[in-house]
XYZ file of C-alpha atoms in Angstrom:
763
model
C 47.456 73.410 80.108
C 46.129 70.228 78.488
C 45.629 70.724 74.677
C 42.455 68.508 75.062
C 40.710 70.987 77.095
C 38.572 73.451 75.411
C 38.086 77.034 76.805
C 39.482 78.328 80.002
C 39.862 76.361 83.176
C 36.811 76.974 85.472
C 37.380 75.982 89.036
C 33.964 76.428 91.039
C 34.594 76.368 94.753
C 32.996 76.892 98.088
C 34.231 80.148 99.685
C 36.337 79.302 102.808
C 36.422 75.520 102.014
C 39.620 73.871 102.859
C 38.864 70.881 100.599
C 38.193 73.279 97.826
C 41.429 75.186 98.576
C 43.485 71.888 98.359
C 41.909 70.899 95.089
C 42.518 74.411 93.648
C 46.188 74.161 94.465
C 46.262 70.661 92.875
C 44.265 71.761 89.700
C 46.496 74.708 89.074
C 49.745 72.736 89.705
C 48.525 70.229 86.929
C 47.195 72.984 84.486
C 49.764 75.707 84.837
C 47.556 78.334 83.597
C 49.072 81.614 82.105
C 46.942 83.844 84.321
C 44.367 83.490 87.202
C 41.050 85.394 87.568
C 39.532 85.449 91.113
C 36.058 86.393 92.197
C 36.449 89.845 93.761
C 36.205 93.551 93.103
C 38.698 94.776 90.302
C 39.531 97.931 92.559
C 41.530 95.498 94.545
C 44.055 94.520 91.833
C 46.450 97.314 92.868
C 46.429 95.655 96.447
C 47.214 92.181 95.335
C 50.911 92.436 95.281
C 50.542 92.815 99.175
C 49.417 89.335 99.497
C 52.924 88.268 99.212
C 54.133 90.574 101.846
C 55.656 88.732 104.979
C 53.669 91.046 107.252
C 50.318 89.782 105.566
C 48.891 86.965 107.773
C 45.291 85.732 107.117
C 42.480 85.938 107.910
C 42.350 89.413 106.169
C 39.624 91.122 104.065
C 39.583 93.477 101.312
C 37.681 96.344 102.377
C 35.978 98.827 99.816
C 33.912 101.781 100.892
C 32.517 104.891 99.173
C 34.981 107.687 99.308
C 32.317 110.236 100.438
C 30.453 107.889 102.758
C 32.862 105.379 104.406
C 29.832 103.756 106.379
C 28.806 102.328 102.867
C 31.346 99.623 102.784
C 31.895 95.868 101.891
C 34.262 93.258 102.863
C 35.752 90.278 100.884
C 37.206 88.144 103.670
C 40.024 85.571 102.909
C 41.492 83.023 105.083
C 44.486 80.574 104.757
C 41.984 77.983 103.881
C 40.142 80.089 101.254
C 40.294 78.743 97.541
C 40.669 82.490 96.357
C 43.695 83.048 98.831
C 45.281 79.734 97.682
C 44.904 80.781 94.125
C 46.328 84.296 94.695
C 49.398 82.910 96.436
C 49.886 80.135 93.731
C 49.763 82.911 90.989
C 52.336 85.078 92.841
C 54.730 82.035 93.459
C 54.418 80.899 89.794
C 54.991 84.542 88.551
C 51.712 84.739 86.476
C 49.200 87.590 86.434
C 46.335 87.488 89.015
C 43.311 89.618 88.730
C 39.901 90.207 90.328
C 36.876 89.682 87.932
C 33.690 90.314 89.842
C 31.449 93.409 89.568
C 33.298 96.435 90.685
C 32.493 97.753 94.000
C 31.863 101.040 92.596
C 28.615 99.563 91.299
C 27.787 97.203 94.171
C 28.256 100.014 96.828
C 26.120 102.392 94.748
C 23.324 99.744 94.605
C 23.680 99.032 98.275
C 22.548 102.703 98.952
C 19.464 102.243 96.916
C 16.411 101.161 99.003
C 15.157 98.583 96.549
C 18.549 97.141 95.722
C 18.720 93.450 94.893
C 14.997 92.869 95.771
C 13.612 89.685 94.394
C 10.051 89.169 93.320
C 7.629 88.254 96.190
C 7.251 84.532 95.025
C 11.106 84.072 94.527
C 13.065 81.891 96.911
C 16.850 82.277 97.497
C 18.323 78.978 96.809
C 21.027 77.401 98.851
C 22.789 75.081 96.283
C 24.591 73.023 98.869
C 21.299 72.372 100.775
C 19.692 70.991 97.477
C 22.709 68.837 96.512
C 22.826 67.556 100.097
C 19.102 66.638 100.165
C 19.360 64.895 96.863
C 22.306 62.797 98.244
C 20.122 61.780 101.194
C 21.732 64.184 103.900
C 19.809 66.320 106.052
C 22.884 68.511 106.800
C 24.628 70.464 104.082
C 27.666 70.818 106.170
C 27.968 67.161 106.853
C 27.378 66.477 103.026
C 30.133 68.747 102.168
C 32.520 67.260 104.686
C 32.019 63.816 103.265
C 32.316 64.642 99.412
C 34.848 67.442 99.516
C 36.594 67.972 102.883
C 37.449 64.242 103.580
C 39.056 63.814 99.984
C 42.493 64.168 101.724
C 44.893 66.502 99.882
C 42.689 66.688 96.840
C 44.398 63.920 95.084
C 46.344 64.118 91.881
C 45.815 67.011 89.651
C 43.617 65.096 87.244
C 41.622 63.801 90.053
C 41.093 67.430 91.181
C 40.097 68.596 87.812
C 37.685 65.701 87.715
C 36.115 66.775 90.882
C 35.575 70.348 89.668
C 34.021 69.071 86.451
C 31.526 66.959 88.414
C 30.705 69.992 90.858
C 30.112 72.127 87.780
C 27.660 69.615 86.025
C 25.921 69.568 89.382
C 25.539 73.247 89.377
C 24.496 73.352 85.781
C 21.661 71.019 86.686
C 20.506 73.322 89.442
C 20.744 76.449 87.097
C 18.769 74.571 84.554
C 16.045 73.778 87.154
C 15.939 76.847 89.309
C 17.307 79.666 87.005
C 18.940 82.437 88.971
C 17.573 80.789 92.329
C 16.248 84.158 93.509
C 19.797 85.885 93.294
C 18.833 88.444 90.788
C 21.863 90.513 91.309
C 24.031 87.499 90.173
C 22.907 87.951 86.517
C 24.479 91.429 86.454
C 27.644 90.129 88.312
C 28.097 87.223 85.924
C 27.617 89.529 82.828
C 30.594 91.590 84.071
C 32.619 88.405 84.943
C 32.160 87.325 81.221
C 33.420 90.470 80.083
C 36.646 90.201 82.190
C 36.940 86.681 80.819
C 36.673 88.025 77.170
C 39.533 90.521 77.922
C 41.549 87.739 79.403
C 41.099 85.584 76.391
C 42.235 88.403 74.084
C 45.446 88.757 76.295
C 46.121 84.977 77.038
C 44.017 83.012 74.807
C 42.152 80.212 76.645
C 45.268 79.452 78.692
C 43.918 81.145 82.009
C 41.902 79.842 84.974
C 39.024 81.419 86.872
C 38.404 80.588 90.557
C 34.838 81.564 91.580
C 31.871 80.406 93.474
C 30.696 77.079 91.954
C 27.200 78.620 91.558
C 28.489 80.996 88.784
C 30.325 78.226 86.671
C 27.204 77.319 84.501
C 26.676 80.970 83.834
C 30.215 81.652 82.961
C 30.207 78.624 80.498
C 27.140 79.813 78.845
C 27.253 81.251 75.143
C 26.107 84.710 75.456
C 26.754 87.772 73.278
C 28.695 90.818 74.071
C 25.607 93.020 73.522
C 23.520 90.964 75.842
C 26.018 91.350 78.625
C 26.463 95.148 77.799
C 22.690 95.639 78.209
C 22.668 94.124 81.604
C 25.450 96.572 82.678
C 24.052 99.664 81.208
C 23.009 102.320 83.424
C 24.453 101.002 86.660
C 24.915 103.567 89.388
C 28.472 104.245 90.428
C 30.465 105.942 93.266
C 33.906 106.600 93.952
C 35.637 103.869 95.928
C 38.704 103.433 98.231
C 40.100 99.928 99.085
C 42.571 98.528 101.348
C 43.406 95.442 103.337
C 42.214 94.948 107.028
C 42.585 92.311 109.570
C 39.888 89.769 109.822
C 38.862 87.250 112.297
C 37.829 83.467 112.293
C 34.841 84.662 114.428
C 33.633 86.908 111.863
C 34.058 84.224 109.169
C 31.354 82.304 110.997
C 27.727 82.569 109.919
C 26.792 83.322 113.610
C 28.722 86.706 113.065
C 26.252 87.661 110.358
C 28.672 87.119 107.403
C 26.432 85.952 104.400
C 29.113 83.571 102.877
C 30.032 82.299 106.382
C 30.869 78.841 107.518
C 29.834 77.307 110.813
C 33.307 76.201 112.061
C 36.144 78.300 110.746
C 38.574 76.961 113.404
C 37.929 73.326 112.598
C 38.198 74.114 108.848
C 41.607 75.802 109.438
C 42.783 72.710 111.324
C 41.637 70.561 108.418
C 43.604 72.680 105.864
C 46.684 72.737 108.118
C 46.759 69.124 109.159
C 47.855 67.145 106.082
C 47.609 63.850 108.000
C 45.776 62.324 110.945
C 43.412 65.371 111.338
C 41.256 63.732 113.902
C 44.106 62.777 116.322
C 45.774 66.192 116.029
C 42.419 67.869 116.655
C 41.685 65.842 119.824
C 45.159 66.589 121.016
C 44.416 70.320 120.800
C 41.149 69.865 122.590
C 42.941 68.059 125.388
C 45.479 70.752 125.672
C 42.697 73.461 125.914
C 40.909 71.459 128.600
C 44.131 71.161 130.555
C 44.654 74.809 130.429
C 41.253 75.170 132.183
C 42.313 72.602 134.978
C 40.581 69.637 133.727
C 42.075 66.224 134.353
C 42.559 64.976 130.643
C 45.315 62.416 129.827
C 46.554 60.905 126.710
C 44.389 57.896 127.360
C 41.377 60.114 127.129
C 42.639 61.159 123.561
C 43.117 57.644 122.455
C 39.700 56.630 123.684
C 37.969 59.787 122.060
C 39.773 58.934 118.579
C 38.385 55.474 118.851
C 34.838 56.735 119.635
C 34.925 59.245 116.999
C 36.023 56.533 114.337
C 33.527 54.166 115.615
C 30.599 56.742 115.259
C 31.717 57.664 111.636
C 31.815 54.040 110.598
C 28.241 53.463 112.064
C 27.018 56.464 110.149
C 28.736 55.451 106.903
C 30.992 58.362 106.798
C 34.619 58.148 105.340
C 36.220 60.000 108.110
C 34.893 61.436 111.587
C 33.511 64.845 111.054
C 33.187 67.644 113.456
C 29.922 66.077 114.719
C 31.547 62.794 115.670
C 34.738 64.376 117.280
C 32.393 66.819 119.381
C 30.264 63.756 120.530
C 33.314 61.777 121.337
C 34.840 64.859 123.276
C 31.549 65.288 125.180
C 31.423 61.826 126.229
C 35.287 61.123 127.013
C 36.604 64.298 128.091
C 33.794 66.327 129.435
C 31.949 63.604 131.301
C 28.855 64.394 129.335
C 28.751 67.960 130.126
C 28.021 70.849 127.674
C 29.696 73.364 129.706
C 33.352 72.475 128.651
C 32.092 71.671 125.307
C 30.868 75.190 124.824
C 34.364 76.428 125.551
C 35.825 74.095 122.929
C 33.278 75.190 120.437
C 33.980 78.939 121.172
C 37.942 78.591 121.302
C 38.544 75.782 118.710
C 35.609 75.290 116.516
C 35.085 79.046 115.859
C 38.192 80.624 117.491
C 39.614 84.158 117.865
C 42.345 84.249 115.337
C 43.022 87.844 114.217
C 44.988 88.450 110.853
C 47.575 91.035 110.291
C 48.145 93.491 107.508
C 51.471 94.923 106.482
C 52.188 98.657 107.307
C 52.474 99.403 103.417
C 48.651 98.713 103.156
C 46.810 102.035 102.218
C 44.811 103.401 105.275
C 43.172 106.726 106.023
C 45.383 109.279 108.122
C 43.412 108.486 111.141
C 43.916 104.824 111.224
C 47.726 105.572 110.830
C 47.657 107.813 114.001
C 45.654 105.172 115.777
C 48.150 102.404 114.718
C 51.031 104.702 115.933
C 49.410 105.190 119.429
C 48.529 101.513 119.700
C 52.180 100.684 119.276
C 53.538 103.422 121.507
C 51.102 102.531 124.335
C 51.548 98.782 123.794
C 47.899 98.487 123.329
C 47.513 95.525 120.901
C 44.387 95.124 119.004
C 43.123 91.597 119.860
C 40.181 89.401 118.729
C 39.681 87.755 122.129
C 37.997 89.926 124.809
C 40.188 90.961 127.720
C 39.919 93.270 130.637
C 42.375 96.256 131.077
C 42.920 97.581 134.595
C 44.211 101.306 134.365
C 45.716 103.426 137.241
C 45.263 107.167 136.078
C 48.197 108.278 138.160
C 50.371 106.572 136.000
C 51.295 108.545 132.784
C 50.998 105.526 130.312
C 47.663 104.220 131.904
C 46.273 107.772 131.797
C 47.257 108.015 128.008
C 45.513 104.739 127.370
C 42.428 105.789 129.086
C 42.382 109.143 127.033
C 42.728 107.170 123.737
C 39.922 104.846 124.614
C 37.428 107.492 125.721
C 38.333 109.582 122.434
C 37.731 106.511 120.303
C 34.406 105.948 122.044
C 33.344 109.608 121.486
C 34.170 108.935 117.700
C 31.995 105.723 117.628
C 34.817 103.424 117.473
C 33.862 100.938 120.295
C 37.037 99.103 120.791
C 36.839 99.417 124.637
C 33.749 99.551 126.940
C 34.109 100.837 130.491
C 33.148 98.360 133.051
C 33.032 98.220 137.026
C 36.402 97.614 138.571
C 36.539 94.630 140.886
C 39.677 96.200 142.682
C 38.785 99.651 143.487
C 36.016 102.134 143.325
C 38.260 105.172 143.493
C 38.475 107.869 140.750
C 42.110 107.000 140.035
C 40.941 103.472 138.570
C 39.425 102.434 135.531
C 38.473 99.064 134.012
C 37.959 98.495 130.298
C 36.759 95.402 128.456
C 38.478 95.250 125.090
C 37.851 93.383 121.859
C 38.854 94.424 118.321
C 36.179 93.607 115.762
C 37.017 93.849 111.988
C 34.098 96.245 111.401
C 35.856 98.902 113.539
C 38.056 99.464 110.607
C 35.022 100.969 108.901
C 34.149 103.044 111.888
C 37.833 104.497 111.677
C 37.408 105.329 108.026
C 34.054 106.973 108.938
C 35.560 109.068 111.656
C 38.393 110.079 109.316
C 36.135 112.811 108.020
C 36.580 114.764 111.433
C 40.379 114.801 111.429
C 43.657 113.197 110.618
C 44.734 112.319 114.264
C 42.443 110.728 117.029
C 42.696 114.044 119.132
C 41.715 116.370 116.283
C 38.959 114.026 115.046
C 37.449 113.694 118.540
C 37.593 117.478 119.126
C 35.884 118.325 115.962
C 33.170 115.721 116.494
C 32.529 116.858 120.190
C 32.062 120.355 118.882
C 29.722 119.164 116.044
C 27.655 117.175 118.636
C 27.341 119.913 121.008
C 26.014 122.225 118.182
C 23.509 119.637 117.018
C 22.334 118.559 120.431
C 18.729 119.235 121.217
C 18.270 118.311 124.887
C 20.122 119.350 127.868
C 21.027 115.707 128.979
C 22.800 115.213 125.597
C 25.069 118.187 126.214
C 25.797 117.331 130.057
C 26.786 113.675 128.877
C 28.960 115.116 126.251
C 30.719 117.435 128.683
C 31.550 114.625 130.950
C 32.951 112.654 127.954
C 35.034 115.671 126.775
C 36.668 115.604 130.257
C 37.254 111.968 130.376
C 38.827 112.238 126.877
C 40.825 115.217 127.719
C 39.319 117.383 124.913
C 40.219 120.767 126.487
C 39.977 122.715 123.119
C 36.241 121.286 122.669
C 35.178 122.260 126.155
C 34.301 126.100 125.251
C 31.917 125.022 122.547
C 30.257 122.426 124.700
C 29.851 124.735 127.620
C 28.265 127.385 125.483
C 25.772 124.766 124.242
C 25.280 123.742 127.983
C 24.604 127.185 129.058
C 22.084 127.731 126.271
C 20.208 124.557 126.857
C 20.149 125.081 130.654
C 18.798 128.515 130.408
C 15.973 127.462 128.011
C 14.999 124.238 129.910
C 12.304 124.436 132.517
C 11.592 120.669 133.193
C 12.917 120.099 136.605
C 13.298 116.331 135.973
C 15.602 117.002 133.024
C 17.542 119.638 134.988
C 17.890 117.083 137.802
C 18.880 114.316 135.490
C 21.587 116.539 134.097
C 23.324 117.706 137.224
C 24.951 114.484 138.366
C 26.803 114.221 134.951
C 27.987 117.645 135.595
C 29.310 116.995 139.083
C 31.022 113.848 137.923
C 32.618 115.825 135.195
C 34.084 118.336 137.685
C 35.493 115.263 139.781
C 37.001 113.524 136.828
C 38.525 116.796 135.657
C 40.150 117.342 138.920
C 41.512 113.824 138.876
C 42.921 114.457 135.323
C 44.270 117.847 135.964
C 41.780 119.515 133.652
C 40.546 122.991 134.183
C 36.893 122.964 134.658
C 36.202 126.155 136.283
C 33.585 127.262 133.839
C 31.889 123.995 134.018
C 31.664 124.362 137.922
C 29.720 127.713 137.359
C 27.350 126.182 134.886
C 26.685 123.192 137.510
C 26.231 125.671 140.331
C 23.581 127.675 138.418
C 21.852 124.608 137.499
C 21.764 123.334 141.155
C 20.311 126.679 142.135
C 17.347 126.365 139.582
C 16.902 122.775 140.880
C 16.566 123.914 144.518
C 13.867 126.496 143.460
C 11.921 124.074 141.172
C 11.955 120.961 142.835
C 9.484 121.359 145.785
C 6.538 122.613 143.554
C 7.246 119.690 141.138
C 6.822 117.122 143.834
C 3.495 118.253 145.001
C 1.718 118.324 141.776
C -0.348 114.980 141.970
C 2.191 112.695 141.008
C 1.383 108.937 140.106
C 3.378 106.105 141.539
C 5.787 105.900 138.486
C 6.446 109.663 138.282
C 7.007 109.750 142.118
C 9.587 106.794 141.768
C 11.336 108.701 138.965
C 11.643 111.974 140.900
C 12.706 110.023 143.930
C 15.585 108.816 141.801
C 16.397 112.347 140.736
C 16.403 113.418 144.385
C 19.075 110.996 145.153
C 21.222 111.943 142.015
C 20.915 115.638 142.936
C 21.944 114.939 146.715
C 25.143 112.836 145.295
C 25.940 115.798 142.824
C 25.680 118.375 145.649
C 28.128 116.371 147.681
C 30.552 116.304 144.859
C 30.321 119.869 143.851
C 33.071 121.990 145.663
C 31.467 124.338 148.300
C 33.015 127.836 147.332
C 31.116 129.442 150.350
C 27.842 129.981 148.461
C 25.817 127.736 150.878
C 24.681 125.214 148.223
C 24.780 122.393 150.815
C 22.644 124.455 153.135
C 20.192 125.399 150.505
C 19.792 121.733 149.410
C 19.281 120.723 152.924
C 16.247 123.192 153.195
C 14.876 121.727 150.113
C 15.041 118.377 151.587
C 13.522 119.574 154.917
C 10.639 120.949 152.726
C 9.967 117.765 150.983
C 10.139 115.720 154.163
C 7.685 117.825 156.090
C 5.061 118.549 153.397
C 2.295 116.063 153.417
C 1.242 116.710 149.910
C 4.553 115.311 148.693
C 4.301 111.527 147.694
C 5.472 109.206 150.549
C 8.278 107.777 148.746
C 9.938 111.267 148.241
C 9.153 112.337 151.790
C 10.615 109.378 153.169
C 13.954 109.509 151.015
C 14.305 113.267 151.936
C 14.138 112.259 155.660
C 16.612 109.532 155.254
C 19.103 111.664 153.308
C 18.739 114.250 156.058
C 19.347 111.726 158.710
C 22.523 110.372 157.109
C 23.928 113.822 156.812
C 23.297 114.405 160.441
C 20.875 117.186 159.709
C 17.967 115.513 161.199
C 17.752 114.434 164.912
C 16.610 111.063 166.005
C 13.459 112.536 167.766
C 12.420 114.527 164.582
C 13.017 111.418 162.411
C 10.664 109.457 164.832
C 8.083 112.079 164.623
C 8.099 112.226 160.925
C 7.877 108.474 160.717
C 5.027 108.525 163.223
C 3.099 110.943 161.190
C 3.719 109.062 157.782
C 2.622 105.828 159.497
C -0.421 107.240 161.406
C -3.885 105.474 161.013
C -5.068 108.401 158.973
C -2.257 108.056 156.249
C -3.383 105.801 153.367
C -1.515 102.413 153.579
C 0.080 102.925 150.021
C 1.448 106.279 150.886
C 2.774 104.902 154.054
C 4.382 101.916 152.331
C 5.948 104.454 149.870
C 7.448 106.337 152.821
C 9.014 103.198 154.285
C 10.355 102.395 150.704
C 11.914 105.807 150.497
C 13.239 105.833 153.942
C 14.608 102.251 154.449
C 14.305 100.631 150.897
C 17.129 99.397 148.552
C 20.754 99.054 149.257
C 20.849 102.294 151.436
C 21.631 100.602 154.653
C 18.055 100.824 155.980
C 18.096 97.493 157.371
C 20.968 98.293 159.535
C 19.437 101.533 160.793
C 16.387 99.593 161.871
C 18.469 97.019 163.733
C 20.153 99.762 165.855
C 17.184 102.188 166.305
C 14.418 100.233 168.170
C 12.083 103.245 168.107
C 11.888 103.351 164.200
C 11.555 99.454 163.983
C 8.798 99.626 166.575
C 6.994 102.262 164.457
C 7.091 100.272 161.394
C 6.174 97.105 163.259
C 3.212 98.777 164.887
C 1.971 100.149 161.518
C 2.447 96.906 159.677
C 0.307 94.842 162.059
C -2.388 97.470 161.870
C -2.810 97.564 158.149
C -6.354 96.098 157.069
C -6.262 92.899 155.303
C -7.353 94.209 151.861
C -4.968 97.141 152.009
C -1.990 94.743 153.110
C -2.410 92.709 149.961
C -2.117 96.057 147.837
C 1.104 97.122 149.605
C 2.710 93.789 149.915
C 4.715 93.881 146.635
C 6.255 97.208 147.714
C 7.087 96.013 151.131
C 8.633 92.890 149.836
C 10.821 94.974 147.415
C 11.886 97.080 150.366
C 12.993 94.486 152.794
C 13.872 91.841 150.297
C 16.977 93.782 149.399
C 18.359 93.458 152.839
C 21.189 91.290 153.587
C 20.335 87.806 154.885
C 21.885 88.457 158.379
C 20.211 91.781 158.746
C 16.816 90.023 157.911
C 17.397 87.474 160.436
C 18.323 89.916 163.078
C 15.261 92.014 162.340
C 13.117 88.902 162.599
C 14.513 88.139 165.917
C 14.025 91.707 167.278
C 10.407 91.831 166.118
C 9.746 88.402 167.578
C 10.972 89.713 171.020
C 9.094 92.975 170.751
C 11.830 95.567 170.059
C 9.861 98.519 171.480
C 9.045 96.820 174.788
C 12.582 95.140 175.223
C 14.260 98.335 174.453
C 12.154 100.165 177.020
C 12.943 97.513 179.478
C 16.569 97.848 178.604
C 16.570 101.575 179.414
C 14.703 100.987 182.713
C 16.773 98.231 183.914
C 20.079 98.930 182.371
C 20.047 95.732 180.515
C 20.121 95.382 176.722
C 18.993 93.060 173.982
C 21.300 90.140 173.193
C 24.229 91.206 171.205
C 24.193 94.956 172.344
C 25.717 96.724 175.384
C 23.626 99.178 177.443
C 26.272 101.784 177.158
C 29.314 102.718 175.144
C 32.486 100.882 176.022
C 34.856 103.856 175.969
C 38.024 101.840 176.354
C 37.228 99.644 173.276
C 36.180 102.758 171.213
C 39.400 104.593 172.034
C 41.406 101.417 170.756
C 40.331 102.038 167.239
C 40.516 105.778 167.169
C 44.276 105.958 165.871
C 43.510 103.426 163.209
C 40.416 105.287 162.047
C 42.418 108.529 161.800
C 44.997 106.840 159.719
C 42.513 105.410 157.213
C 40.702 108.782 156.810
C 44.056 110.450 156.237
C 45.281 107.984 153.514
C 45.195 109.465 149.894
C 43.526 106.471 148.452
C 40.887 106.476 151.161
C 40.112 110.041 150.603
C 39.888 109.493 146.836
C 37.721 106.473 147.227
C 35.585 108.357 149.736
């Protein structure tokens, strides 16, 4: 280190600034300090040697969490272009000690658990130093100012140039601290007191021949002349918790401010490029953009790249900038490569400006046992954690896919949302699952939290399910839990869940909650059968629940329900009907009893119209209601004596939604005629009231169905159908009688489809 320099070398940086990172390297090369202190928690000192491991690939983060409360955690992210990471690697390559010097995580995490931690006075304003400096320099954008004065300085220049730049930035920060004090960052005063203590310890060991790499805002405070007693006073009485630390993978996306990271930047992908591209960064960047657009089948040639470079340089010159920044390059891309469209530009901003780079951590990094088991399963199943969202299609008849499904369901039960189930585009059968996967860095904290339940994913999910069953207060919570246990293959947790389920079901008298719970149980039985899980006990509980619903539902549907309550019960009727169809009929006559309930609901005039209509439709679809009886019930519901709103509700229940009501009306002229006759007889004022419901009913039909219905109504469906029966003719598009020869031609094909295993499963 130069003998002319007094005191340690203080390098004030911007976190995750590539220009700062290059300047730090140049300054360290010139000064050759005997040790390096880095802004970060001292608990991470023991982990610093892993930074040199070949398996360590930034972006990564130092994770610290409270040992008895893993959810109380903090991250210190580092990328290739972070000045702190460059300083760590420089020290390791130079063979000099490197240590963290910030306030220990034991104190900061303890303070994070206090409700008033780091609260400023009401009039205090948290200062953004870069924004103030940018405004002083005449810039309205701090990012653009930082690019011009730091990022566009090339490689940082010679060592003395880099040292001069740090001196100038330190002086600017000193002026800000003199004017604004702590700038509203009250907690920084405590942190800086601890940093000064670490610097005193370093001075005793190395003299003044050490370097400090920290946020530029802290440099004036670290240069300030303070007493040991004053710093100790600031640190006296700080709360403390036991802390565990490790390295975890991080992503460029989580380095962005949009991800909620307080010290984030707006364009981590762009900054990574600036750090890696030592020459001609704009040309190389626009070449990357062209490659991405070509992958998306857009016609982009080398001529486009050349023209975009020229435009970006022209824009920079017009604006007085030393080099084109991100703003100029994106404007050039939009004009030259995207034809002025923001759609492909949004893709570029997502993939390149921000990016989905995911770091890697070596196996030697300390982890909780649960994380180790999860990593082992990820490798054995070839289920790689990736930052970019992707879809995973699983066929549960294959052993490997079934194992992947179990793992993802167990992680969801533990609150580790790596995968989210989604609707499959290729199949609706129970042997298919589709997942949307994306690994977020915060999931490492969720894994640490879940570690209290067990050392393996299976053991932890089992213990968590048992605890959730014991703590559940409502029947719906337990039924949902039973379904998740079967999906996750947690056979050892099922007895506890079933005991809780039986207890809650016995005490619950609300028919709506009972009806809401049954579909989940029925699905659980179905999934259990697909996965080979013994769910006999669950079937007994489901059957008992169905019996109680059959008894309690009719009285519940007659008790003066308003429109919203009736619509809710109508949904429960649908759910129970589907559940009854899924439950195995063991000879106890459940389907017959449920059909009797539907008959009661369909024929009782005190039941709201939407429920009566739905019950009639379900009976008709099951072949348990004759066409004549259906027409009679509709005639009663749509008679002049029936209130228009109730009649419209009956139509909604019978023919509404995506239940195929439009096709039914196309092929049954009597039902269409009844609706048509009622509709034209509704008084004008009443028609206005029921119009929204009717629009919802018929608006859901397919366009072709609506056109056909309109044509039939225009012709007069009842009259034309009657004429058809009398004359032997039929409306256009329909034959008067069944064509037996054509029907026989497809019989063999229908039998083959119904006999196919996949067809049965999907059905």
